[in-house]
Coordinates of C-alpha atoms and ligand atoms in Angstrom, one line a residue:
X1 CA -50.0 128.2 152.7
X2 CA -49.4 131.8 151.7
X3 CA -52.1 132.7 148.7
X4 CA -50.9 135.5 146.2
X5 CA -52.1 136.9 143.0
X6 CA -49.0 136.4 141.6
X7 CA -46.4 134.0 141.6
X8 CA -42.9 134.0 139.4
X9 CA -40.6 131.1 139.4
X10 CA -37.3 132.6 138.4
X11 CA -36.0 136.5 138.5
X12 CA -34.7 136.5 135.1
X13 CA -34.9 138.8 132.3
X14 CA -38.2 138.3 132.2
X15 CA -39.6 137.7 135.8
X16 CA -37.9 140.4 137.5
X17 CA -39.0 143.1 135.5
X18 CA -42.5 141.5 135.5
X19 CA -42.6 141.7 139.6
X20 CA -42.5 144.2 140.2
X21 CA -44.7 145.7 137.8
X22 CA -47.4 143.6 138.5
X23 CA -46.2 144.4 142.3
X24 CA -47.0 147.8 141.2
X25 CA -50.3 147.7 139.6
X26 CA -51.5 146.4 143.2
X27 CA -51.2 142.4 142.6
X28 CA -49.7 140.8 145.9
X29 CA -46.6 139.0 144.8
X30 CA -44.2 136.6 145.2
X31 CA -41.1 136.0 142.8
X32 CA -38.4 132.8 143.6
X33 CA -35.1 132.7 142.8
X34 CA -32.9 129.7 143.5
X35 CA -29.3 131.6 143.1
X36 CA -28.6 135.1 141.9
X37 CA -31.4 138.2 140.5
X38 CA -30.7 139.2 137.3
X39 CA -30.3 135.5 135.8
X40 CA -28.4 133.9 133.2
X41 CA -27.9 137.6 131.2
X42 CA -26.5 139.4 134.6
X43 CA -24.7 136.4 136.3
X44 CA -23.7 134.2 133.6
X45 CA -24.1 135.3 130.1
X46 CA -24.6 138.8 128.5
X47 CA -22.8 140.9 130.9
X48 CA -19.8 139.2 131.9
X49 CA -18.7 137.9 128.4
X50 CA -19.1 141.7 127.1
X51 CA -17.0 142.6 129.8
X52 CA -14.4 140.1 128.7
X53 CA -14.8 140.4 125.3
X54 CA -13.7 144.3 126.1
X55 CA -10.4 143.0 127.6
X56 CA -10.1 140.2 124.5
X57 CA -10.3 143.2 121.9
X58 CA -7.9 145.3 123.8
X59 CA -5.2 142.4 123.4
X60 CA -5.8 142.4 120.0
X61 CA -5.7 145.7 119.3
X62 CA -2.1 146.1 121.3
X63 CA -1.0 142.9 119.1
X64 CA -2.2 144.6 115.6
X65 CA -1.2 148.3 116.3
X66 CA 1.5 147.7 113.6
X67 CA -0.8 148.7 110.5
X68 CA -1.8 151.7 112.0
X69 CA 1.7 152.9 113.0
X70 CA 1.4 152.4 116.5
X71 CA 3.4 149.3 117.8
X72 CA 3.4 148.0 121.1
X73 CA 6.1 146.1 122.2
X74 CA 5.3 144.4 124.8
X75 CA 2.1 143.4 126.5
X76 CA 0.3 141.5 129.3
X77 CA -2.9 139.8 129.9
X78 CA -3.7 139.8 133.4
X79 CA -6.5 137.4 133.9
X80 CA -6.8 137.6 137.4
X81 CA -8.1 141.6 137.0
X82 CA -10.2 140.7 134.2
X83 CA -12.0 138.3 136.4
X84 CA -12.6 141.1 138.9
X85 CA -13.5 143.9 136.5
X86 CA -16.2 141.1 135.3
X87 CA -17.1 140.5 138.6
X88 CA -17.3 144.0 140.1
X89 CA -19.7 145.1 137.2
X90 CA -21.6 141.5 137.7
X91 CA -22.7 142.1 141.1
X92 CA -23.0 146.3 140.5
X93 CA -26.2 144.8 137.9
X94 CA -27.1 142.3 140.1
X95 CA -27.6 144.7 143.4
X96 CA -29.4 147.0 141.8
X97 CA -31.5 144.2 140.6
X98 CA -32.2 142.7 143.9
X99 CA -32.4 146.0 145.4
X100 CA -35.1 147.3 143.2
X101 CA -37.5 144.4 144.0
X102 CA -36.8 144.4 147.2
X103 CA -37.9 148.0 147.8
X104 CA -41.0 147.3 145.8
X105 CA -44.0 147.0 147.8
X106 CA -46.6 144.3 147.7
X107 CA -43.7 142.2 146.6
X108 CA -42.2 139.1 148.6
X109 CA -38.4 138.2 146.9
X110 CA -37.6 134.6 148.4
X111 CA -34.1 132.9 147.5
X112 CA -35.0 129.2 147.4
X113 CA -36.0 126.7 144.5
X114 CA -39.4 126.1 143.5
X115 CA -41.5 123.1 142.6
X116 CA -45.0 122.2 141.7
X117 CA -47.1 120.0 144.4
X118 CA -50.5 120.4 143.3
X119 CA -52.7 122.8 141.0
X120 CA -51.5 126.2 141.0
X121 CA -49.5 125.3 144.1
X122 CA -45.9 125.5 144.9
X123 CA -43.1 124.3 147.4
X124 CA -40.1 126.2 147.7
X125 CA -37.2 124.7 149.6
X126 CA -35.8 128.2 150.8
X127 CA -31.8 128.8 150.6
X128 CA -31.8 129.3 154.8
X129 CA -33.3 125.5 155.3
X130 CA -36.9 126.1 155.8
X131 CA -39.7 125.5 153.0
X132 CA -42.6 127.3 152.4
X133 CA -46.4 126.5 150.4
X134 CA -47.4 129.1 148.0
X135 CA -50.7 129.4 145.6
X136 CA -51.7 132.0 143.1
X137 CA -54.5 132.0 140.1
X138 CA -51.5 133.6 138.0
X139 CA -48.1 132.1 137.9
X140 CA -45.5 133.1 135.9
X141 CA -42.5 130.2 134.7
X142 CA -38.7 132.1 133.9
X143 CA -36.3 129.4 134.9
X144 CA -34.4 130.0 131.9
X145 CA -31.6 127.3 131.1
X146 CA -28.5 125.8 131.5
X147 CA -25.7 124.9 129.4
X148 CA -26.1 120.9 128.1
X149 CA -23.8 118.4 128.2
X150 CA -24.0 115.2 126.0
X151 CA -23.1 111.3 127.1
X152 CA -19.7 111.6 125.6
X153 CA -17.1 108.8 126.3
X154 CA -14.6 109.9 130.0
X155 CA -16.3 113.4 129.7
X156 CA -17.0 113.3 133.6
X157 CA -13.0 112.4 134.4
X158 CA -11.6 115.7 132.9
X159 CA -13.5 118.7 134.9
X160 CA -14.9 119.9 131.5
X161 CA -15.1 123.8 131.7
X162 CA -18.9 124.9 130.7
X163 CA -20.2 128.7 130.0
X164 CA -19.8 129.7 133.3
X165 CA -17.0 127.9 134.8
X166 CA -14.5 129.1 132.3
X167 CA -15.2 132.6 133.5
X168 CA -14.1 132.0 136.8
X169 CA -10.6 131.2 135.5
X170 CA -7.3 132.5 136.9
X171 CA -5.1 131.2 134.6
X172 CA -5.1 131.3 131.0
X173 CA -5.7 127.8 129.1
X174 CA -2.2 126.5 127.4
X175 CA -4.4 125.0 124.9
X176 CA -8.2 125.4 124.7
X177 CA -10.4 123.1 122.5
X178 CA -14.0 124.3 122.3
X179 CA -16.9 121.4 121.4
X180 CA -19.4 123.5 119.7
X181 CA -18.9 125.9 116.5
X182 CA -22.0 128.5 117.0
X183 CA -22.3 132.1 119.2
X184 CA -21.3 130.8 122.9
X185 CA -18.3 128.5 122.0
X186 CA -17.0 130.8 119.4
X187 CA -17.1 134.1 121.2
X188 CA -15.0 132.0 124.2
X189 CA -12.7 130.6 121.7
X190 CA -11.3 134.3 119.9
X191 CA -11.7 135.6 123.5
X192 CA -9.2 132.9 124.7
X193 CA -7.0 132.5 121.8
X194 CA -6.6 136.7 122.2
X195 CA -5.7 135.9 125.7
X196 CA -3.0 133.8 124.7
X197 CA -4.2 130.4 124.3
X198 CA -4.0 127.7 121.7
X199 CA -7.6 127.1 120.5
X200 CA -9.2 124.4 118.8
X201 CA -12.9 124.1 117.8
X202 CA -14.6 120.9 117.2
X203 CA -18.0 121.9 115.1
X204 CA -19.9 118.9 114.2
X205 CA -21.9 120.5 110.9
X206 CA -19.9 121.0 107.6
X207 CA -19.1 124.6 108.7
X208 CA -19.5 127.0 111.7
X209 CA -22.4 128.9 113.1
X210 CA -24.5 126.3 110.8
X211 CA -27.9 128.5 111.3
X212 CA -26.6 131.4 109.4
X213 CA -26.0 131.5 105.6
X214 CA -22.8 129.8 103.9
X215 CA -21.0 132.9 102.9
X216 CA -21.1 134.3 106.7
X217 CA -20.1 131.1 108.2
X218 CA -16.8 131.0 105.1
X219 CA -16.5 134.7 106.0
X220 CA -16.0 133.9 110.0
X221 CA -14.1 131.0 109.2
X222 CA -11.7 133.1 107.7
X223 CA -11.6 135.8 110.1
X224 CA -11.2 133.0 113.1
X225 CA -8.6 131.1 111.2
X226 CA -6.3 134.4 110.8
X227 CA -6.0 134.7 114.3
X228 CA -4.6 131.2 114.1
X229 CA -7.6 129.1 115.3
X230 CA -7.9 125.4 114.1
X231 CA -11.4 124.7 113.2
X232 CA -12.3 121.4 112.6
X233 CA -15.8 120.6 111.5
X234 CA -17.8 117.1 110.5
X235 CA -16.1 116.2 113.4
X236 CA -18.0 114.5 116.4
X237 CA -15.8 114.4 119.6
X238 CA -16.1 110.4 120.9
X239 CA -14.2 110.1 124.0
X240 CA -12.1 112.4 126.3
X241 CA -9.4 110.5 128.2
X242 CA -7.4 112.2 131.1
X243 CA -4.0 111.3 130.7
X244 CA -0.9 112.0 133.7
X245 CA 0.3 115.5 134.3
X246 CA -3.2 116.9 133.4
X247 CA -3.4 116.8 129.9
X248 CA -6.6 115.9 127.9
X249 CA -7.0 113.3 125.1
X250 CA -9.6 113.6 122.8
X251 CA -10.4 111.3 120.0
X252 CA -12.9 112.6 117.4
X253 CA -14.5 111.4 114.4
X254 CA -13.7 113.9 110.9
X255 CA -15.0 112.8 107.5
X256 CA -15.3 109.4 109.0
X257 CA -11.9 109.2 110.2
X258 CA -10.8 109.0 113.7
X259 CA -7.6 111.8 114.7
X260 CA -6.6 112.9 118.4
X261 CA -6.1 116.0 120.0
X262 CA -4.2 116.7 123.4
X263 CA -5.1 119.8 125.1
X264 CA -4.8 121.3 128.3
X265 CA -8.9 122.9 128.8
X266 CA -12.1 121.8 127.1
X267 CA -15.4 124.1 127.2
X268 CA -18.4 122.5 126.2
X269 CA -20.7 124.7 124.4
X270 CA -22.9 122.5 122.3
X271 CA -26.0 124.3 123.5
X272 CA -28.8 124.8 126.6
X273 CA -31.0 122.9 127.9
X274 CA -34.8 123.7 129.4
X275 CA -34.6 124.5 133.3
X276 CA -38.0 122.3 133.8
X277 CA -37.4 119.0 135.1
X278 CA -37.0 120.6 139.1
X279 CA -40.2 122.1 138.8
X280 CA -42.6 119.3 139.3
X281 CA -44.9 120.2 136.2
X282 CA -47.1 117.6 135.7
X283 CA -48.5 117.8 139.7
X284 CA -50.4 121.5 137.6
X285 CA -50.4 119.6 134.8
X286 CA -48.2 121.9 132.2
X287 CA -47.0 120.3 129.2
X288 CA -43.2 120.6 127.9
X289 CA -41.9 119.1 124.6
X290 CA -40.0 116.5 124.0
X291 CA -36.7 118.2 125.2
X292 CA -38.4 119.5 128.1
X293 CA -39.0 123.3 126.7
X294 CA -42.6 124.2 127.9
X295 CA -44.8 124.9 125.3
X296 CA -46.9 128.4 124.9
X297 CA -49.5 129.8 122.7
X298 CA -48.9 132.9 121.0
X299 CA -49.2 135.1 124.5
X300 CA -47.2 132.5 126.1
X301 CA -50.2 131.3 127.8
X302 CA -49.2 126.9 128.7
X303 CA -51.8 124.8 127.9
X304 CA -53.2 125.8 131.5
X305 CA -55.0 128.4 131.6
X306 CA -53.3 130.9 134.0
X307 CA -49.9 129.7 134.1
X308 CA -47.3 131.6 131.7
X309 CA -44.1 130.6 130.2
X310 CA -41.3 133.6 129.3
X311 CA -37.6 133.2 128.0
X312 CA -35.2 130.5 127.8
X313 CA -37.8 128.1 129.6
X314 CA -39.9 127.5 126.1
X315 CA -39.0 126.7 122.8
X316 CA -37.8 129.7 120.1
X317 CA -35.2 131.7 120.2
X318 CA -33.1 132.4 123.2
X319 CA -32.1 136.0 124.1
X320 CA -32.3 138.3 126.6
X321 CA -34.3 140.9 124.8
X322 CA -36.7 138.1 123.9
X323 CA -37.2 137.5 127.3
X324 CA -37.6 140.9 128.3
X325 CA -40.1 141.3 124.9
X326 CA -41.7 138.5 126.5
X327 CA -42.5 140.4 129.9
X328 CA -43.5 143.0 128.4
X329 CA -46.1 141.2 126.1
X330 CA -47.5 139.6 129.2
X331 CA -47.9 142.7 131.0
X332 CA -49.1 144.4 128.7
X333 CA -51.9 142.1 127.9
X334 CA -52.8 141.1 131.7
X335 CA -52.7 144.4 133.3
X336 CA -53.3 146.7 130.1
X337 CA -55.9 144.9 128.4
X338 CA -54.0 144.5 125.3
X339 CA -54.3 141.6 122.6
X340 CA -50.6 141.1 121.8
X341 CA -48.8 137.9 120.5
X342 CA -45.3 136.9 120.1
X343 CA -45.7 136.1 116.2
X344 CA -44.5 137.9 113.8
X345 CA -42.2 140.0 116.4
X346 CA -38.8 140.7 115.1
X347 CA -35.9 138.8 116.2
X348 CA -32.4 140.0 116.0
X349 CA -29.4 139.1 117.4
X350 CA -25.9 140.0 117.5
X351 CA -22.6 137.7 118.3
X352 CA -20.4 139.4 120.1
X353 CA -17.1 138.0 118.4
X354 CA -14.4 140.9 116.5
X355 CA -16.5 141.5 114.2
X356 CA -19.3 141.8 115.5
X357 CA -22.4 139.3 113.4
X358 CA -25.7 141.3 113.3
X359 CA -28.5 139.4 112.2
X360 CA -32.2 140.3 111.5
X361 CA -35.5 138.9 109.7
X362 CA -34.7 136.3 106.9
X363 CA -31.5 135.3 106.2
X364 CA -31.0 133.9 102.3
X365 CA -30.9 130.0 102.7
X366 CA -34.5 130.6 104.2
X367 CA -35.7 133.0 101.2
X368 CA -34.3 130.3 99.1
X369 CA -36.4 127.8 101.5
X370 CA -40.1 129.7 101.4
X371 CA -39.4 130.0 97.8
X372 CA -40.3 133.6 97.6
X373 CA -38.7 136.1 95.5
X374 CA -35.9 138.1 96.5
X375 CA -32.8 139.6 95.8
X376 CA -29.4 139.8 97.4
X377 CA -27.7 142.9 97.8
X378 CA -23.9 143.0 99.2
X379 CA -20.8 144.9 100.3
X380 CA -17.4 144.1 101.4
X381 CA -16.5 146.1 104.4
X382 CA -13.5 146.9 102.0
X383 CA -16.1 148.6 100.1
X384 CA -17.1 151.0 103.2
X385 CA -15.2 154.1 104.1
X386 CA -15.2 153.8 107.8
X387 CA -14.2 150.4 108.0
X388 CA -10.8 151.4 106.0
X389 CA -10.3 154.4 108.0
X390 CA -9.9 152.2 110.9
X391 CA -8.4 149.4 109.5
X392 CA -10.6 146.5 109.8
X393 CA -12.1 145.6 106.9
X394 CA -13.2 142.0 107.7
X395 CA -16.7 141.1 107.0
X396 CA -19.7 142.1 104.3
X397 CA -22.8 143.5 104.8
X398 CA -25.9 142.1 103.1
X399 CA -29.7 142.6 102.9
X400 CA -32.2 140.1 101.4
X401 CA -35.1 142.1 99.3
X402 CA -38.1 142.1 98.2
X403 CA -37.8 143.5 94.7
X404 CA -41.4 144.4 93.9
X405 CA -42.4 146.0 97.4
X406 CA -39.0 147.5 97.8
X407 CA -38.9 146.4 101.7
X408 CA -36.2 144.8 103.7
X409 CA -36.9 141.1 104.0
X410 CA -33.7 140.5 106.5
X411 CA -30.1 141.9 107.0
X412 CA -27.2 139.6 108.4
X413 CA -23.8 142.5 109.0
X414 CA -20.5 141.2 109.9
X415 CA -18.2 143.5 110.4
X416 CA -16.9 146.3 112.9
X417 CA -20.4 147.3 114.8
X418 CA -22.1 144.9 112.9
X419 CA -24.4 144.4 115.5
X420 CA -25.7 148.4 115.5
X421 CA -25.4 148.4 111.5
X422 CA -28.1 145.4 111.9
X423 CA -30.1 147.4 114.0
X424 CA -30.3 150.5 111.5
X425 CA -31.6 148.2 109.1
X426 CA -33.9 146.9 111.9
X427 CA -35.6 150.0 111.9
X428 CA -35.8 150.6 108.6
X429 CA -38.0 147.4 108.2
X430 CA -40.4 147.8 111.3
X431 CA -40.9 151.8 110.0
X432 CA -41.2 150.2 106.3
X433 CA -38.7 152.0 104.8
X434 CA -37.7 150.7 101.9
X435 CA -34.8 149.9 100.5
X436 CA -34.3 152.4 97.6
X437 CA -34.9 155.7 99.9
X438 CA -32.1 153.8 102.1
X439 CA -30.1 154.1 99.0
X440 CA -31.1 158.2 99.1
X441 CA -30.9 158.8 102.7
X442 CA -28.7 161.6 104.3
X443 CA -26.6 159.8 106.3
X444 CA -23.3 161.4 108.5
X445 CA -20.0 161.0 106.7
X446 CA -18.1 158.6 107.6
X447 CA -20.2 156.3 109.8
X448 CA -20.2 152.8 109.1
X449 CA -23.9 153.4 108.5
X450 CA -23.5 155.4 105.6
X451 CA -22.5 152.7 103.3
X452 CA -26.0 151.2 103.4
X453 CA -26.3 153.8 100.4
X454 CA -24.2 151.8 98.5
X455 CA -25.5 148.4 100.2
X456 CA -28.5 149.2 97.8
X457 CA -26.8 150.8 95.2
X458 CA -25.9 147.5 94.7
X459 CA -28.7 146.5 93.4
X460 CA -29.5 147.0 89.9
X461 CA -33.1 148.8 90.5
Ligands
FAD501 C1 -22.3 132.7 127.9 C2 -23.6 133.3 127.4 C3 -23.6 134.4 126.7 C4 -24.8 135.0 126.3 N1 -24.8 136.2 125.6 C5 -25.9 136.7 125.2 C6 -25.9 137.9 124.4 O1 -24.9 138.5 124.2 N2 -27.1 138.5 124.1 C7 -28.3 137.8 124.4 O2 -29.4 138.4 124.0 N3 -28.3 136.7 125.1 C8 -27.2 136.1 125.5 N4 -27.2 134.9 126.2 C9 -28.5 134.3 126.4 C10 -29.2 135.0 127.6 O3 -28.4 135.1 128.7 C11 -30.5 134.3 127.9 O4 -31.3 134.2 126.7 C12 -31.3 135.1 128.9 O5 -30.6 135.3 130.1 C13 -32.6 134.3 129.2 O6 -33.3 134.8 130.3 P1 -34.5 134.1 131.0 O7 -35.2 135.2 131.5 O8 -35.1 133.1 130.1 O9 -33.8 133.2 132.1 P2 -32.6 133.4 133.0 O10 -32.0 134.7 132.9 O11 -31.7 132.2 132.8 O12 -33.2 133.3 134.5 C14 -33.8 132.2 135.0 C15 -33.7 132.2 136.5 O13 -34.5 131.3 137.1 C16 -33.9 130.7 138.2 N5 -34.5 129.4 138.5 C17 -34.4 128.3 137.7 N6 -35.1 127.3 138.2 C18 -35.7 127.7 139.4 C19 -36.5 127.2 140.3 N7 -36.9 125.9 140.2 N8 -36.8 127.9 141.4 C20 -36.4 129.2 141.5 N9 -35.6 129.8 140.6 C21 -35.2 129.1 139.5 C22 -32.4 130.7 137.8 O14 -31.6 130.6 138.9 C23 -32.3 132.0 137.0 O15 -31.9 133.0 137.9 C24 -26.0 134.4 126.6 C25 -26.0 133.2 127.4 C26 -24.8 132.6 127.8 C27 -24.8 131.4 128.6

């Protein structure tokens, strides 16, 4: 049995970072990892779907040069050297990763999955075979999660494709049907359809992206269905049947009726699940919910005293930067001495599909919800300067208000560099800047940016 000060289950976004920093300030530590350093984000997620979302927009721009007078006749999409462009830059993050912990000192790195066996005491079955018994007063959970996939009908006879798995693709899909309308499945879907492949999306809500306001999810819809997408939504997908020669059968429930579709792929992306069951938590006694998420206080603290939760693992919102803000709050409050809390910190996001959906703060179904005041202020992107120069003027940008402090209540932009227009506005509301100096402010012609002049010119006062 090997005592430490520290112990963290899982170098993700969150626990790697948080290693070697508490490594640092002179705590003897140990951090487990079953597969890969750098976690979902490095191995799985973030960094190699922006690295083929690159290759995805450069199809489509060599397919819609036309406008713009430049036409390219021909083209080619060579999956194959995508794959290895993703993967060289996947394991350029994930070295450095591994190699920065492993030069820290006072810090152990062992590859091998971890479990609970008593209080405060864990059991990993190292990678090479062996096991070994650790204890530490302060242990850290970052097992993130992993994609979930429902009881559906024959789903286990047609070698489903998940988040990762369709990555490691060499051939592009004749004909892709996604399960799952929100941020993973549809990123996949414009990536592949700009590859070259049919895509279909089954969505099971009324529309797509089902969290965000109406007009962004009609907006999207649009934008997905012009690149010749089939969305079909109230639709629940019932059985999958694998039929000679490859092809998949899928029978699906829309409006109450039942329709077919054959396809050659199928991604499930229907959402993630909690990486807790393996750990064993009940021999420490930590509590999860009912799906399995475990549950923290405001400083992520479990419910024993000690033992920490960050990222994916526990419930809320699941992104890398939350993760990372999670580390951060941790450390800061162990080793600093500080009182911070994870409420009331600002949680953006950005989807990755062309255009890019920024989104911070409140959207407008949930202004409408707390039954606060507010107002709406909106612009086409056909309104904005930049976005005709380059010719994509797909998207709006809009800002919920507070009309008698002035501030920024939340922005959602969809558009070209929606995600960095979201952020502007980001700032603006953490530094309090309210909107009708935005609609004043200096801003370099012709950025994208500058239009959030006449975002709030919009509105009337
Ligand atoms: C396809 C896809 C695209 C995404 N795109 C974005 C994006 O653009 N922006 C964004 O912000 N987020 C994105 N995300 C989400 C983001 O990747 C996660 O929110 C983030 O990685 C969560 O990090 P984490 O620290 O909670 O855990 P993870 O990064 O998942 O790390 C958990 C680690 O724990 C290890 N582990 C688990 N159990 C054990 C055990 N018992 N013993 C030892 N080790 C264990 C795992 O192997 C893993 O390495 C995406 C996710 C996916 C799947």
């Amino acid at each position: 049995m090997k005592q430490y000060d520290a112990i963290i289950i899982g170098a993700g976004q969150a626990g790697g970072p948080l290693a070697k920093k508490l490594a640092e300030a002179g705590k003897k530590t140990a951090v487990i990892e079953k597969r890969w350093v750098g976690g979902t984000c490095v191995n799985d997620g973030c960094t190699p779907t922006k690295t083929m979302v690159a290759s995805a927009k450069m199809a489509y721009m060599a397919a819609n040069g036309g406008p713009l007078g430049v036409k390219i006749k021909s083209f080619s999409v060579d999956l194959p050297k995508i794959k290895k462009r993703k993967d060289d830059i996947v394991h350029k993050f994930r070295e450095g990763g591994q190699k920065g912990l492993e030069k820290t000192q006072n810090l152990d790195l062992l590859f091998g999955e971890a479990s609970f066996t008593a209080d405060k005491t864990i059991t990993v079955k190292m990678n090479s075979g062996r096991e070994k018994e650790l204890k530490a007063d302060l242990i850290f959970i970052n097992t993130g999660a992993k994609p979930f996939i429902p009881e559906i009908e024959g789903i286990d006879e047609i070698g489903y494709l998940d988040s990762t798995s369709i990555m490691e693709l060499n051939e592009i899909p004749e004909h892709l049907v996604v399960v799952g309308g929100n941020y993973i499945g549809l990123e996949f879907g414009q990536m592949f359809r700009r590859f070259g492949s049919k895509v279909t999306v089954i969505e099971k809500s009324g529309r797509i992206v089902s969290r965000e306001d109406e007009d962004v999810s009609q907006e999207l819809t649009k934008i997905l269905e012009a690149e010749n997408i089939t969305i079909h939504t109230n639709a629940i997908t019932t059985k999958f049947k694998k039929k000679t020669g490859g092809k998949i059968n899928i029978t699906l429930t829309k409006n109450g009726k039942e329709e077919k579709i054959k396809c050659s792929h199928v991604l499930m992306a229907v959402g993630r699940t909690p990486q807790s069951r393996a750990l064993n938590l009940d021999s420490t006694g930590v509590k999860v919910d009912e799906k399995g998420f475990i549950t923290v206080n405001d400083k992520l603290e479990t419910n024993v005293k000690g033992i920490y939760a960050l990222g994916d693992v526990k419930p809320g919102p699941a992104f890398t930067h939350i993760s990372y803000n999670d580390y951060t709050i941790v450390y800061r409050n162990l080793i600093q001495k500080q009182e911070l809390s994870i409420k009331d910190r600002p949680v953006p996001y950005c989807m990755f599909t062309d255009p890019q959906l920024g989104h911070v703060g409140i959207s407008e179904t949930e202004a409408k919800k707390r039954g606060i005041k507010y107002k709406v202020a909106k612009l086409p992107m056909t309104y904005v300067a930049r976005a005709i120069e380059t010719g994509d003027t797909r998207g709006f940008m809009k800002a919920i208000v507070d009309p008698d402090t002035k501030k920024i209540l939340g922005a959602t932009v969809l558009g070209p560099e929606g995600g960095e227009i979201m952020t502007v506005l980001q700032m603006a509301m953490m530094g309090d800047i309210t909107y009708d100096r935005i609609r004043y402010c200096v801003f370099a012609h012709p950025l994208y940016s500058e239009s959030l002049n006449n975002l709030f010119m919009s509105l009337e006062d």
